[in-house]
Coordinates of C-alpha atoms in Angstrom, one line a residue:
M161 CA -0.5 0.7 0.3
L162 CA 0.9 3.9 0.1
S163 CA 3.2 4.5 2.9
G164 CA 3.3 8.4 2.1
P165 CA 3.9 11.3 -0.6
F166 CA 6.3 9.9 -2.7
A167 CA 5.3 5.7 -2.5
F168 CA 6.1 3.5 -4.6
A169 CA 4.3 1.0 -6.2
S170 CA 5.4 -1.7 -8.1
S171 CA 4.4 -4.8 -10.8
T172 CA 4.5 -6.8 -6.8
E173 CA 0.7 -4.7 -6.3
N174 CA -0.8 -5.1 -9.2
V175 CA -3.7 -2.6 -9.1
G176 CA -2.7 0.7 -8.9
I177 CA -4.0 4.8 -9.2
H178 CA -8.4 4.8 -10.6
G179 CA -7.7 0.8 -10.7
V180 CA -4.6 0.5 -13.6
F181 CA -2.8 -2.7 -12.9
A182 CA 0.4 -3.6 -13.9
G183 CA 0.8 -5.4 -17.4
M184 CA -2.0 -2.9 -18.9
P185 CA -1.6 -2.6 -22.1
E186 CA -0.8 0.9 -23.6
S187 CA -4.3 2.0 -25.9
D188 CA -6.2 -0.2 -22.3
F189 CA -4.3 2.8 -20.6
F190 CA -5.3 5.9 -21.4
K191 CA -8.7 5.2 -21.8
T192 CA -8.9 5.2 -18.1
Y193 CA -6.2 8.3 -18.3
S194 CA -6.8 10.7 -20.7
T195 CA -3.6 12.4 -22.3
D196 CA -5.7 16.5 -22.0
N197 CA -3.6 15.7 -18.5
L198 CA -0.5 14.5 -19.8
R199 CA 2.4 17.2 -17.4
D200 CA 5.4 15.2 -19.0
F201 CA 6.0 12.4 -21.5
R202 CA 9.7 10.5 -22.6
H203 CA 11.1 7.1 -24.2
D204 CA 13.5 5.4 -24.6
G205 CA 13.7 2.2 -26.8
V206 CA 11.0 0.2 -25.0
D207 CA 10.7 2.3 -22.2
E208 CA 7.8 5.5 -22.0
W209 CA 7.1 8.0 -18.8
F210 CA 4.0 9.6 -18.7
T211 CA 3.5 11.7 -16.3
F212 CA 0.3 13.2 -14.7
N213 CA -1.7 16.2 -12.8
E214 CA -3.1 15.7 -9.4
P215 CA -3.8 12.0 -9.8
I216 CA -6.7 12.1 -6.7
N217 CA -7.7 14.6 -4.4
D218 CA -4.9 14.3 -1.8
P219 CA -3.1 17.1 -1.0
F220 CA -0.1 15.4 -1.2
H221 CA -0.3 14.2 -4.7
E222 CA 0.2 16.3 -6.8
V223 CA 1.5 14.3 -10.1
V224 CA 2.0 10.8 -11.1
T225 CA 4.4 8.8 -13.2
F226 CA 3.2 5.9 -14.7
H227 CA 6.1 4.1 -16.3
F228 CA 6.0 1.4 -19.2
R229 CA 7.7 -1.0 -20.8
D230 CA 7.3 -2.0 -24.2
Q231 CA 3.8 -0.6 -24.5
K232 CA 3.0 -2.3 -21.0
L233 CA 2.1 -0.5 -17.9
D234 CA 5.3 -1.3 -15.6
S235 CA 5.3 0.4 -12.3
W236 CA 4.3 4.2 -11.6
K237 CA 5.6 6.7 -8.6
L238 CA 3.6 9.2 -6.8
N239 CA 5.4 12.7 -7.1
D240 CA 8.3 12.1 -9.2
R241 CA 10.2 14.6 -8.9
A242 CA 13.5 13.5 -10.1
E243 CA 12.0 12.3 -13.8
V244 CA 9.3 15.9 -13.9
V245 CA 13.3 17.3 -14.1
K246 CA 15.1 15.3 -15.6
E247 CA 12.2 15.7 -18.8
Y248 CA 11.9 19.4 -18.8
L249 CA 15.1 19.9 -18.3
G250 CA 15.3 17.9 -21.7
E251 CA 13.3 20.2 -23.3
F252 CA 13.3 23.4 -21.9
C253 CA 17.2 24.2 -20.9
F254 CA 19.7 25.3 -23.5
Y255 CA 22.6 23.7 -20.6
Q256 CA 23.1 19.4 -20.6
D257 CA 24.8 17.7 -18.4
P258 CA 28.0 18.0 -16.7
S259 CA 27.7 21.6 -16.9
L260 CA 27.6 24.0 -14.2
I261 CA 25.0 25.6 -15.2
Y262 CA 22.7 22.5 -15.8
R263 CA 23.7 21.3 -12.3
A264 CA 22.4 24.7 -10.7
I265 CA 19.1 24.2 -12.2
K266 CA 18.7 21.3 -11.1
E267 CA 19.5 21.1 -7.6
V268 CA 17.2 24.8 -7.5
L269 CA 14.5 22.5 -8.9
T270 CA 14.9 19.3 -7.4
R271 CA 15.1 21.4 -3.5
M272 CA 12.6 24.4 -3.8
P273 CA 9.1 23.4 -2.0
Y274 CA 7.0 21.2 -3.6
K275 CA 3.7 23.7 -4.3
D276 CA 7.0 26.4 -6.2
F277 CA 8.2 23.7 -8.3
L278 CA 5.0 22.7 -10.0
N279 CA 4.4 26.4 -11.2
V280 CA 8.0 27.0 -12.9
T281 CA 7.7 23.4 -14.5
D282 CA 3.9 24.0 -15.8
R283 CA 3.7 23.9 -19.8
Q284 CA 0.4 25.5 -20.0
R285 CA 3.8 28.2 -18.8
P286 CA 7.3 26.7 -18.4
V287 CA 10.0 28.2 -18.0
L288 CA 13.0 28.5 -20.6
F289 CA 16.3 28.4 -19.5
T290 CA 18.8 29.6 -22.1
E291 CA 22.6 30.9 -22.9
F292 CA 23.0 35.3 -22.6
Y293 CA 26.9 35.6 -24.4
N294 CA 28.6 38.5 -22.6
E295 CA 31.9 38.3 -24.8
G296 CA 33.5 36.7 -27.6
T297 CA 31.5 37.5 -31.4
A298 CA 27.9 35.2 -29.9
R299 CA 28.2 39.0 -28.5
F300 CA 26.4 40.3 -31.4
A301 CA 24.3 37.6 -32.5
S302 CA 23.4 33.0 -31.8
S303 CA 20.2 30.4 -31.9
S304 CA 18.7 28.1 -29.0
E305 CA 16.4 25.8 -30.3
F306 CA 13.8 24.3 -27.7
I307 CA 12.1 21.2 -29.8
V308 CA 8.7 19.8 -29.5
T309 CA 7.6 16.4 -31.0
K310 CA 4.9 15.2 -31.8
D311 CA 4.0 13.0 -28.5
D312 CA 5.2 16.5 -26.4
P313 CA 2.0 17.1 -24.9
P314 CA 0.7 21.0 -25.4
C315 CA 2.4 23.8 -24.2
C316 CA 2.8 27.3 -23.4
A317 CA -0.7 28.9 -23.5
E318 CA -0.5 30.3 -21.0
G319 CA 3.3 32.5 -22.2
F320 CA 6.7 31.6 -20.8
T321 CA 9.1 32.6 -18.8
I322 CA 12.8 33.0 -20.2
V323 CA 16.2 33.1 -18.0
K324 CA 18.2 33.8 -19.6
L325 CA 22.2 33.1 -17.7
G326 CA 24.9 34.8 -18.5
M327 CA 28.0 32.7 -19.8
S328 CA 30.2 34.4 -17.1
L329 CA 28.4 32.2 -14.7
G330 CA 31.3 29.8 -15.5
L331 CA 33.5 31.7 -13.4
A332 CA 31.7 30.4 -9.9
R333 CA 34.2 26.7 -9.4
T334 CA 30.9 24.9 -7.7
P335 CA 27.3 24.9 -8.7
G336 CA 26.7 26.9 -5.3
P337 CA 26.8 30.8 -6.7
I338 CA 24.8 29.7 -9.4
E339 CA 22.2 27.5 -7.7
G340 CA 21.9 31.4 -5.9
V341 CA 21.4 33.5 -8.7
V342 CA 19.2 30.3 -10.3
A343 CA 16.6 30.2 -7.7
H344 CA 16.3 34.1 -7.7
E345 CA 15.3 34.0 -10.5
L346 CA 12.6 31.8 -10.8
A347 CA 11.9 33.4 -7.3
H348 CA 10.9 35.9 -9.7
R349 CA 8.4 33.9 -11.6
V350 CA 6.6 32.6 -8.7
L351 CA 6.1 36.0 -6.9
D352 CA 4.9 37.0 -10.5
S353 CA 7.2 40.4 -10.7
I354 CA 7.2 41.3 -13.5
R355 CA 3.7 40.4 -14.9
K356 CA 2.4 42.4 -11.4
G357 CA 4.6 45.1 -12.4
H358 CA 7.2 45.0 -9.1
V359 CA 10.7 46.1 -11.6
N360 CA 12.3 47.7 -8.6
C361 CA 14.2 47.1 -5.9
D362 CA 11.7 45.9 -3.9
A363 CA 11.0 43.0 -6.5
E364 CA 14.2 42.4 -6.1
R365 CA 14.3 42.2 -2.4
A366 CA 11.1 40.2 -2.4
A367 CA 13.5 37.6 -4.3
N368 CA 16.1 37.0 -2.4
A369 CA 13.9 36.8 0.9
L370 CA 12.1 34.3 -0.8
I371 CA 15.2 32.1 -1.9
I372 CA 16.1 32.6 1.8
K373 CA 12.8 30.8 2.6
W374 CA 13.4 28.2 0.6
G375 CA 16.7 27.0 1.8
F376 CA 19.6 28.2 -0.3
K377 CA 20.4 31.2 2.0
K378 CA 24.2 29.8 2.1
E379 CA 23.7 29.9 -2.0
F380 CA 22.6 33.3 -2.2
K381 CA 25.6 34.8 0.0
E382 CA 27.6 32.7 -1.7
A383 CA 26.2 34.0 -4.9
S384 CA 25.7 38.1 -3.3
K385 CA 30.1 37.4 -3.4
L386 CA 31.2 36.3 -6.2
F387 CA 28.7 38.3 -8.5
G388 CA 27.8 40.8 -6.8
Q389 CA 28.6 44.7 -6.9
K390 CA 32.3 45.3 -7.4
K391 CA 34.4 48.5 -5.9
G392 CA 32.8 50.9 -8.4
D393 CA 30.0 49.7 -10.3
P394 CA 27.1 51.7 -10.5
A395 CA 24.8 51.0 -6.9
P396 CA 22.3 48.3 -7.7
C397 CA 19.5 47.3 -5.2
Q398 CA 20.9 46.8 -2.3
E399 CA 19.4 44.7 0.9
T400 CA 17.9 46.5 3.8
R401 CA 19.5 46.4 7.3
H402 CA 17.9 46.5 10.6
K403 CA 19.7 47.9 13.2
T404 CA 19.1 47.3 17.4
N405 CA 19.7 48.6 19.6
T406 CA 21.3 47.1 23.2
N407 CA 21.8 48.9 26.3

């Protein structure tokens, strides 16, 4: 039986969510689970993974991933974040493993609160991670191609967010400082800063406060130290400091 929000149900448990069962043909499965509710799809040879939104009426179970082999249901897993991240970045991220920037994006998506994670990986309004060149000939022009296949669920009906990550982030020797930058940009998306017209210093501070709440305080400090204002730079938004009087 399922024991928690990340419980795994395999073919040994026979009957799964909504009565689907191990060994069930793909054609019969889709009579129960409509492709209209499909969140992600990935295939590798004879293996296929289908992730659906809100499989059951339970606040802890937001998505479910079904694994098929040779077009027969093999197993399923609730709240399979690792699968969603793998498929999502394979489709919407320019960077690839083992790039430090890719690893940083993956880590932020893995660690951020689940509700916010579902927000930023929503295919109807996805976040696209692309490169931004500030040196070399590519600073004048560059191209990225995000490819959607005929099997992929529809996307972008509600628009999309582009996160441009500068190649200078490669100055970091570890993913930590880059994670601070990525988390900050995703916080703007969760807070809906741009759509609400909040493009000011208060919005920057709100994004910083949110990523600290998410648990990225260390990464935020590393990012500020490595990528923050240097002496002689134009003054950016400064964090407010509260002084406490002591006797």
